[in-house]
mmCIF file of C-alpha atoms in Angstrom:
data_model
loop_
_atom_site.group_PDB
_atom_site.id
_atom_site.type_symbol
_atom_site.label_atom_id
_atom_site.label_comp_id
_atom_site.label_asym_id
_atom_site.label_seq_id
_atom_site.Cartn_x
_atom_site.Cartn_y
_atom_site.Cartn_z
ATOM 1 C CA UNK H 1 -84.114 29.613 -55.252
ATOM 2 C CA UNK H 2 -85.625 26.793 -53.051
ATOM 3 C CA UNK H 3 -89.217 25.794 -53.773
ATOM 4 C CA UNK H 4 -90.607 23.941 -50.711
ATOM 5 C CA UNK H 5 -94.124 21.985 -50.804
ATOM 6 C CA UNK H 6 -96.724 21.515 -48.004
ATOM 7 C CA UNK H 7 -98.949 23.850 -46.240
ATOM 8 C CA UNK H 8 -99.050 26.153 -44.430
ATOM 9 C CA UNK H 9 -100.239 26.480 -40.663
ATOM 10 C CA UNK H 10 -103.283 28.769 -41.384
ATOM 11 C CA UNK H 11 -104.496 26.401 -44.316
ATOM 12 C CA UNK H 12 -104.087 23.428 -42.278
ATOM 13 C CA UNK H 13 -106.607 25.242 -39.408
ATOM 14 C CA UNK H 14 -108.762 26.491 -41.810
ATOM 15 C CA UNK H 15 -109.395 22.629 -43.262
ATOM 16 C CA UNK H 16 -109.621 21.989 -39.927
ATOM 17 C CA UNK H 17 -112.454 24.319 -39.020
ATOM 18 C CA UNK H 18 -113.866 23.242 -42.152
ATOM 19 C CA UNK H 19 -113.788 19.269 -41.300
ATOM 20 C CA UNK H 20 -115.557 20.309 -37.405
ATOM 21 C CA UNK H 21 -118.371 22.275 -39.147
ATOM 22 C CA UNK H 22 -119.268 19.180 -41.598
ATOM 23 C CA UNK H 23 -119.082 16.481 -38.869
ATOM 24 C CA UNK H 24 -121.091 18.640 -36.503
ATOM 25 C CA UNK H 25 -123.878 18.843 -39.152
ATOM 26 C CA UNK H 26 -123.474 14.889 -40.040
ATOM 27 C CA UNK H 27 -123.560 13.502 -36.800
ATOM 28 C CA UNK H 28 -127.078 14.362 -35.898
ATOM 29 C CA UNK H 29 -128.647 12.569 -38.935
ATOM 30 C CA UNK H 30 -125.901 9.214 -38.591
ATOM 31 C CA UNK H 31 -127.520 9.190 -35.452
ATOM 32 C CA UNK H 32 -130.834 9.276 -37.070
ATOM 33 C CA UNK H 33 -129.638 6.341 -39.886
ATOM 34 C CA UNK H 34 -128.274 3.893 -37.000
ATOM 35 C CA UNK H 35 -132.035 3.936 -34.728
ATOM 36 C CA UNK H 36 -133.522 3.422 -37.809
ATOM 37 C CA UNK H 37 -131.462 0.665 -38.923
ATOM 38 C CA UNK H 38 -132.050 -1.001 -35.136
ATOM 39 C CA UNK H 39 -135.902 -0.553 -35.487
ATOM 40 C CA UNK H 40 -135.638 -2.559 -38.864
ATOM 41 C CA UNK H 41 -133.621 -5.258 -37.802
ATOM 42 C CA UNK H 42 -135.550 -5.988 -34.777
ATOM 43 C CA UNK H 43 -138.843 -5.713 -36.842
ATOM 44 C CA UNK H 44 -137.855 -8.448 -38.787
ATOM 45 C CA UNK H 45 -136.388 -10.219 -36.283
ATOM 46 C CA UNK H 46 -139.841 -10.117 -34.737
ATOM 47 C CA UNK H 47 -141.370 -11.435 -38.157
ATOM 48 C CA UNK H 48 -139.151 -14.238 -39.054
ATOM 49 C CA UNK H 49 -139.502 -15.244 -35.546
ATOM 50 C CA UNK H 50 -143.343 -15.447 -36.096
ATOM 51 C CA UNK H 51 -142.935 -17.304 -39.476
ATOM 52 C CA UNK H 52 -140.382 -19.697 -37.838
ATOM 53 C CA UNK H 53 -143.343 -20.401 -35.118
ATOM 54 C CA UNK H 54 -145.575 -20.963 -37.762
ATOM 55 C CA UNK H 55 -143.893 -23.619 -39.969
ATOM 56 C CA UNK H 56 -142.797 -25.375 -36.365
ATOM 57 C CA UNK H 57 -146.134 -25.720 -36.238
ATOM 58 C CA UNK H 58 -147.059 -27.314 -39.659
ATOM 59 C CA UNK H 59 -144.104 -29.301 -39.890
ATOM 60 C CA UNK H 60 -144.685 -31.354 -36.081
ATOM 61 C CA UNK H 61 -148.395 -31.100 -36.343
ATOM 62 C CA UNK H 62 -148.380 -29.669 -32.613
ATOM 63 C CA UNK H 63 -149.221 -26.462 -31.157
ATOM 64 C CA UNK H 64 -145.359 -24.398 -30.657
ATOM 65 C CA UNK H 65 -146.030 -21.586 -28.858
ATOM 66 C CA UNK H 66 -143.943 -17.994 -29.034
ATOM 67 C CA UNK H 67 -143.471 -16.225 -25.870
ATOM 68 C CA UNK H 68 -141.847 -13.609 -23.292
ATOM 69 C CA UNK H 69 -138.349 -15.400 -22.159
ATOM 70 C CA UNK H 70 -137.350 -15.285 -19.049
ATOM 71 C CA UNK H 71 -133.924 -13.573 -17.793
ATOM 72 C CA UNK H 72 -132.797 -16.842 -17.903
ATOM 73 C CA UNK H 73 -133.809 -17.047 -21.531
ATOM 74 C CA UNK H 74 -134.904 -21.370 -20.627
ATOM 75 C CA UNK H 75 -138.292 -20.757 -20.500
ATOM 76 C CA UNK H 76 -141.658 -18.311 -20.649
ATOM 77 C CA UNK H 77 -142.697 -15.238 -18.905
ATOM 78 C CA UNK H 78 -146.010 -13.980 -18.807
ATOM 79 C CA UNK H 79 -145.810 -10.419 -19.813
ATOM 80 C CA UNK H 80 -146.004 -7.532 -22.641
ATOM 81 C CA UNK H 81 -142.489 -6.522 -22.348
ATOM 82 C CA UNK H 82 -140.504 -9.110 -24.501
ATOM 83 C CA UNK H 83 -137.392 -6.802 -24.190
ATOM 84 C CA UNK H 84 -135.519 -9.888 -22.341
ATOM 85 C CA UNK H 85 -136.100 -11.980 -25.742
ATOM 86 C CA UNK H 86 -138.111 -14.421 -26.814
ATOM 87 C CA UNK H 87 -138.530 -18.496 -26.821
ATOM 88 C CA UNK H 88 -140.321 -20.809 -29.510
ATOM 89 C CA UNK H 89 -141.379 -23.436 -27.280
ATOM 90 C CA UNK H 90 -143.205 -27.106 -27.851
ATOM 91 C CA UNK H 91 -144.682 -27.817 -24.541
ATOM 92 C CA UNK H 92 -141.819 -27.268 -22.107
ATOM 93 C CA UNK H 93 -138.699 -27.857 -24.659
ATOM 94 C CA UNK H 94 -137.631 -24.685 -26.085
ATOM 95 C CA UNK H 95 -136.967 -24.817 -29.945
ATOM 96 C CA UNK H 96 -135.473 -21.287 -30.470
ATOM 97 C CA UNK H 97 -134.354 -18.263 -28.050
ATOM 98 C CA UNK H 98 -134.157 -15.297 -29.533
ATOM 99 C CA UNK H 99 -131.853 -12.463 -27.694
ATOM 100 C CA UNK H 100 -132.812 -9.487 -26.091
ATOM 101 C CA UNK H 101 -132.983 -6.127 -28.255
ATOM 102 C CA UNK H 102 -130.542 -3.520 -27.189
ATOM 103 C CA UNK H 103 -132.108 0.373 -26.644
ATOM 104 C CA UNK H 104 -135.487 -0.782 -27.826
ATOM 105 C CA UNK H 105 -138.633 -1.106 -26.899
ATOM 106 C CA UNK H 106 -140.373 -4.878 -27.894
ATOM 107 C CA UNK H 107 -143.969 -5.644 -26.505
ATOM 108 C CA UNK H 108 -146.144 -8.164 -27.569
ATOM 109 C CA UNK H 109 -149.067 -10.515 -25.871
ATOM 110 C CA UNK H 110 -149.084 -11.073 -22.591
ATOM 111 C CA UNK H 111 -149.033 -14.847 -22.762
ATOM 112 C CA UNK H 112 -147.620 -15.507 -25.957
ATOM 113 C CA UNK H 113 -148.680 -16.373 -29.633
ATOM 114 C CA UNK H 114 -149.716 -19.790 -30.053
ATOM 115 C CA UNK H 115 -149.515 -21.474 -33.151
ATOM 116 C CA UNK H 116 -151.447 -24.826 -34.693
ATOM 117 C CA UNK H 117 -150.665 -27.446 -35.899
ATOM 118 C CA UNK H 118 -152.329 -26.370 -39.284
ATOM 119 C CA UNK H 119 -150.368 -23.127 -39.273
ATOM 120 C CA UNK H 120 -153.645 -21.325 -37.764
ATOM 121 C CA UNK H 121 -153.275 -18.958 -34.529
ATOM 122 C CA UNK H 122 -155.240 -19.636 -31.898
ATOM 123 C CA UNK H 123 -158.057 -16.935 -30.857
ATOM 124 C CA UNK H 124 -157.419 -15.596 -27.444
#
């Protein structure tokens, strides 16, 4: 007698079935994981941009300013919506550009974050 080895068709749909009703349940919360993991990175994107400013600052003794890039991304915008990016500028030479976010929402001060040259921010 002949022994033969696999599966069968109905096994193989089964599995099948099986494999849809896990990924249907998993997708939702990768979903979930990957926004999350966006929102991070551009947080501290955000942050080391601001302690970049900041030791810009201290290290040329001048006032480098952070701001709203323009589509361009060569030089500032005033506005909240820093979704284009963002520029570390010293007067009109820009230091840093920092690229737009994708699917997110970045705001921050209309006309930038201004930073001394002793590492202070300067008051509105």
């Amino acid at each position: 007698m002949r022994k033969s080895f696999g599966f069968t068709l109905i096994e193989l749909m089964v599995t099948i079935a099986v494999l849809a009703i896990v990924i249907s349940i998993a997708i939702p919360s990768f979903s979930t994981v990957l926004l999350n993991n966006r929102v991070s990175t551009t947080a501290h994107a955000v942050q080391s941009s601001m302690q970049v400013a900041r030791s810009e600052a201290v290290k040329r003794k001048k006032i480098v300013t952070l701001c709203r890039a323009n589509s361009a991304l060569d030089e500032c915008e005033d506005g909240a919506d820093w979704n284009s990016g963002w520029l570390l500028v010293l007067g009109s030479e820009v230091l840093r550009v920092w690229q737009p976010s994708s699917g997110l929402t970045v705001t921050g001060p209309e006309k930038g974050i201004d930073f001394l040259g002793n590492g202070m921010i300067r008051a509105p």
